[in-house]
CSV table of C-alpha atoms in Angstrom, one decimal:
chain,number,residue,atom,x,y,z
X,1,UNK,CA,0.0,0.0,0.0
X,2,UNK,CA,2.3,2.6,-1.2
X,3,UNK,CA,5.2,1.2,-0.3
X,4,UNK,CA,7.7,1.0,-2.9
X,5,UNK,CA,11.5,-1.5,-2.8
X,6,UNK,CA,14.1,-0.9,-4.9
X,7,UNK,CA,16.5,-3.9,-5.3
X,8,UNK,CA,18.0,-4.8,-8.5
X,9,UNK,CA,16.6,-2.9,-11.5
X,10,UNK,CA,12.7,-3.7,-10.4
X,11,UNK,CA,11.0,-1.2,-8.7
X,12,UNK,CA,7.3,-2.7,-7.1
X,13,UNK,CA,4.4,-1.4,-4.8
X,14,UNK,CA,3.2,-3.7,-2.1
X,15,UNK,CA,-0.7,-4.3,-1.7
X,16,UNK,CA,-2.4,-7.4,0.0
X,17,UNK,CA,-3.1,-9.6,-3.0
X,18,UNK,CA,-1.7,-12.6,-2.5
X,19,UNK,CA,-2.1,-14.0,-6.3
X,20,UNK,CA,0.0,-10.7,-7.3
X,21,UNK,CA,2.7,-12.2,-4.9
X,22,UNK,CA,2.8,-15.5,-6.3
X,23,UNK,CA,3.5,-14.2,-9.8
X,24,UNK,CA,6.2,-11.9,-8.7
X,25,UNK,CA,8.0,-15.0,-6.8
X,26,UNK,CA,8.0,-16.8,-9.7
X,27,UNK,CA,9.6,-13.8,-12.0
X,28,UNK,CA,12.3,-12.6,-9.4
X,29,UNK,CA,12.3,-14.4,-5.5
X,30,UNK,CA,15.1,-12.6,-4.1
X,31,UNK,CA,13.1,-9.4,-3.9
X,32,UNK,CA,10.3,-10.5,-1.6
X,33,UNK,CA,11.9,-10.6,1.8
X,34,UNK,CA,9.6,-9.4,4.2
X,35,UNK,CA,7.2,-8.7,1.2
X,36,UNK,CA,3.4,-9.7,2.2
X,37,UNK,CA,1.9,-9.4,-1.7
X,38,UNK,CA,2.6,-7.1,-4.9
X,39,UNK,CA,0.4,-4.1,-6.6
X,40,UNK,CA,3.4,-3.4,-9.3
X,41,UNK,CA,6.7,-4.2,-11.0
X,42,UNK,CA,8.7,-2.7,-13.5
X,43,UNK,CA,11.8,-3.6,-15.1
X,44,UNK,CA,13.8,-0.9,-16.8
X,45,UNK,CA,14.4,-3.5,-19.0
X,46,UNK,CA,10.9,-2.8,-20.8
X,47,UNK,CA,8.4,-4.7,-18.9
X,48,UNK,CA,5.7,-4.6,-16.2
X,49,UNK,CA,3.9,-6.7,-14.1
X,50,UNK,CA,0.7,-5.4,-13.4
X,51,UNK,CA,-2.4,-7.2,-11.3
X,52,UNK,CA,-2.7,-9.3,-14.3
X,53,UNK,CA,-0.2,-12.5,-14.9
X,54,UNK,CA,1.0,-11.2,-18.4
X,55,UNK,CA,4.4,-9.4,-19.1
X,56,UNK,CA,3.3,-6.4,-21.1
X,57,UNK,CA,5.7,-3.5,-22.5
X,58,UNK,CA,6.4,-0.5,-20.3
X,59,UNK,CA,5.5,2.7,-22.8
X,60,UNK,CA,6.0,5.1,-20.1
X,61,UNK,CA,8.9,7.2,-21.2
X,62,UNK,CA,9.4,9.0,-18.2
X,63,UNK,CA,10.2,5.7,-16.3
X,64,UNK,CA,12.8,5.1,-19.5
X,65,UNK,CA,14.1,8.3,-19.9
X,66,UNK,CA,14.9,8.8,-16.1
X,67,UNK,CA,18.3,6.4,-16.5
X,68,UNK,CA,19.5,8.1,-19.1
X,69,UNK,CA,18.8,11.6,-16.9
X,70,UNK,CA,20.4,10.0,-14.1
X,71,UNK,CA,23.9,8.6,-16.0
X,72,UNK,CA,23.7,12.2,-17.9
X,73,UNK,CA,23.3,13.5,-13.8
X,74,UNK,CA,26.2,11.9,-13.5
X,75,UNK,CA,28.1,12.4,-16.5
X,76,UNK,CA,28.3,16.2,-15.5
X,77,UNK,CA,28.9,15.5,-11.8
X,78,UNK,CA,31.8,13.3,-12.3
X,79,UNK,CA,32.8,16.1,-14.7
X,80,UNK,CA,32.1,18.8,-11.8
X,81,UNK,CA,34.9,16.6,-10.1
X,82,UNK,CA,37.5,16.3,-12.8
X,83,UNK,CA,37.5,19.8,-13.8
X,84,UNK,CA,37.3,21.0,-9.7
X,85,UNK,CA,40.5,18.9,-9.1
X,86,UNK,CA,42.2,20.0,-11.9
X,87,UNK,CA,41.2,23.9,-11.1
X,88,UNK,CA,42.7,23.3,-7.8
X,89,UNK,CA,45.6,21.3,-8.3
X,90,UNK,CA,46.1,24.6,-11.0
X,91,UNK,CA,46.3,27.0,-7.8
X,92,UNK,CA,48.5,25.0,-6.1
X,93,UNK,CA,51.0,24.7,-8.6
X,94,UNK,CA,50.9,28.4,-8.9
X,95,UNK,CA,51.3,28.8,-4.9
X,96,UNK,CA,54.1,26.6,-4.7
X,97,UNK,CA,56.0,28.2,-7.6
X,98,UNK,CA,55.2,31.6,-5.6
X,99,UNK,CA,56.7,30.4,-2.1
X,100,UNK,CA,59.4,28.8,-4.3
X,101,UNK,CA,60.3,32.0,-5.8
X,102,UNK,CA,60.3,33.9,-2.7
X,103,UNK,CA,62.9,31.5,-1.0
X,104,UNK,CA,64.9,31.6,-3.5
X,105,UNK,CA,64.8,35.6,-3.1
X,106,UNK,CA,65.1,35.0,0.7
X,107,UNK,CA,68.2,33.1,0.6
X,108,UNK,CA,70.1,35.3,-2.0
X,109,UNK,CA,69.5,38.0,0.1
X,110,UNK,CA,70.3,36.2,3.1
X,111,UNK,CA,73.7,35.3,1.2
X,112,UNK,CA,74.1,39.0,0.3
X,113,UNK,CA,73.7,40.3,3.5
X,114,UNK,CA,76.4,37.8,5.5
X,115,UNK,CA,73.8,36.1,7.6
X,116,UNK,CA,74.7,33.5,10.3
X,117,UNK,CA,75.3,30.3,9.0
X,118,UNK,CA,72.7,28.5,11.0
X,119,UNK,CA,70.0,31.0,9.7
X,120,UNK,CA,71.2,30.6,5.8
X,121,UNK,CA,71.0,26.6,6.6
X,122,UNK,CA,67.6,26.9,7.7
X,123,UNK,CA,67.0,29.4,4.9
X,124,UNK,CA,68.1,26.7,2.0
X,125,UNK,CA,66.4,23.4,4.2
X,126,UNK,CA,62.9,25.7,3.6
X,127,UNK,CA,64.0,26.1,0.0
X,128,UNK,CA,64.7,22.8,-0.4
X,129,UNK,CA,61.4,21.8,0.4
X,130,UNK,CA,59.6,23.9,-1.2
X,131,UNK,CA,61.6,22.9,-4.7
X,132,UNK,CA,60.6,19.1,-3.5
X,133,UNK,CA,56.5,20.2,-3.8
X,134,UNK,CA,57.1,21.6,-7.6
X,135,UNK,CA,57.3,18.3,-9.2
X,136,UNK,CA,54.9,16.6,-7.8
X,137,UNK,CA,52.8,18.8,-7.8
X,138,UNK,CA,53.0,19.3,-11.7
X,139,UNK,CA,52.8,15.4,-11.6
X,140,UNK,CA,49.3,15.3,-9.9
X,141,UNK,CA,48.1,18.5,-12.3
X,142,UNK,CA,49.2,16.4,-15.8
X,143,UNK,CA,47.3,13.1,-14.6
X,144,UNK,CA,44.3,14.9,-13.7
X,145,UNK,CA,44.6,17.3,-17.1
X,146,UNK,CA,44.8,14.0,-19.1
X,147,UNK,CA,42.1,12.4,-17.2
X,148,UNK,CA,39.7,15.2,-17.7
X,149,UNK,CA,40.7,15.5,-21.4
X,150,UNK,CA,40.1,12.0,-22.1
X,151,UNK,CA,37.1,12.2,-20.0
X,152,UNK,CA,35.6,15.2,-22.0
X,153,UNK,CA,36.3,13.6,-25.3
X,154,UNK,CA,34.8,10.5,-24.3
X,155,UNK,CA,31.6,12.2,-22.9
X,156,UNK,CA,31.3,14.8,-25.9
X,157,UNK,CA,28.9,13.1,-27.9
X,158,UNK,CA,26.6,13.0,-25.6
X,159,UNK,CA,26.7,16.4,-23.8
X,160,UNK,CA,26.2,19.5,-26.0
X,161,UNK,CA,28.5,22.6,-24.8
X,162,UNK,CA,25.4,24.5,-25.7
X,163,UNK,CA,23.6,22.6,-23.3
X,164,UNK,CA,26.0,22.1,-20.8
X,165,UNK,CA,27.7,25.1,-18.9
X,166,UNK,CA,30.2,22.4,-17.1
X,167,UNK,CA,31.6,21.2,-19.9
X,168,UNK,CA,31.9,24.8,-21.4
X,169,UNK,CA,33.6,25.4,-18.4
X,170,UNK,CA,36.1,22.0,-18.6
X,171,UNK,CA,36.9,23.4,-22.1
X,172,UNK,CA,38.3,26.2,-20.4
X,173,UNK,CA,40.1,24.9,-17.2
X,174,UNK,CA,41.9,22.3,-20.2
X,175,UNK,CA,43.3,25.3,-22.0
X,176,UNK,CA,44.6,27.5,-18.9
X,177,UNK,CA,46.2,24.0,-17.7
X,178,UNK,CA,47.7,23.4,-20.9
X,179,UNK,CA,49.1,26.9,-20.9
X,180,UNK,CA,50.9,25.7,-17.7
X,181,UNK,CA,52.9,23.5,-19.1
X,182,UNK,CA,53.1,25.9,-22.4
């Protein structure tokens, strides 16, 4: 009575008929744990149970277009992801070249200005570490660039950049990546 399961790809409603129960045991068993009887079920492979006991063809559309909404849904939120982690690993590329640069500056001036020994050690142990980030850093960026290129050509047949302000947007993030490593 309202109640509606989802296990598998069939979605039913339970009601107290007990002959609508014995048809659904016979067409999938696992499903009716704790079930008492069955008002309807649907495969999203085309077919319906209804109170009958004949299979007929689902020609509701909006119960066969809703997977391909969902795997477009997720289409663009795996591309929400794969563009965001490229955008950030972007900034801190661009960060760490930033506090790399300003070591560098710190230490030359340190050098120029005769400091104590222990200070310019320290000095060069920070630059050091900071040179350490760079790479990897630019290692992470070019495996998530590829993966969102590859990822944006394989999905852009079926997402229009018209239509689609994320991948518009991926479009973009790709070319100021790729002017990184320019």
């Amino acid at each position: 009575t309202g109640l509606r399961v989802l296990r598998s790809h069939y979605r039913l409603s339970l009601s107290t008929s007990d002959t609508q129960h014995s048809v659904f045991t016979a067409l999938q068993p696992s499903c009716l744990d704790n079930c008492s009887g069955l008002g309807v079920l649907e495969r999203r492979a085309g077919f319906r149970v209804g109170r009958g006991t004949s299979l007929r063809p689902v020609n509701d559309a909006r119960s066969l277009s809703t997977f391909t909404d969902s795997q477009m849904a997720d289409q663009v939120r795996q591309l929400k992801i794969k563009t965001g982690s490229v955008k950030r690993l972007q900034k801190e590329l661009i960060l760490y070249e930033k506090e790399h640069d300003k070591e560098v500056a710190k230490v030359e001036k340190m050098k120029a200005e005769n400091a104590e020994p222990h200070d310019l050690k320290h000095a060069e142990n920070v630059l050091s570490e900071a040179a350490m980030m760079l790479p990897d850093c630019r290692q992470r960026l070019e495996t998530a660039l590829a993966d969102l290129v590859s990822f944006v050509e394989e999905i852009g047949d079926s997402l229009k950049e018209e239509e689609c302000e994320e991948l518009k947007t991926a479009k973009e993030v790709i070319l100021s990546a790729e002017a990184v490593f320019a």
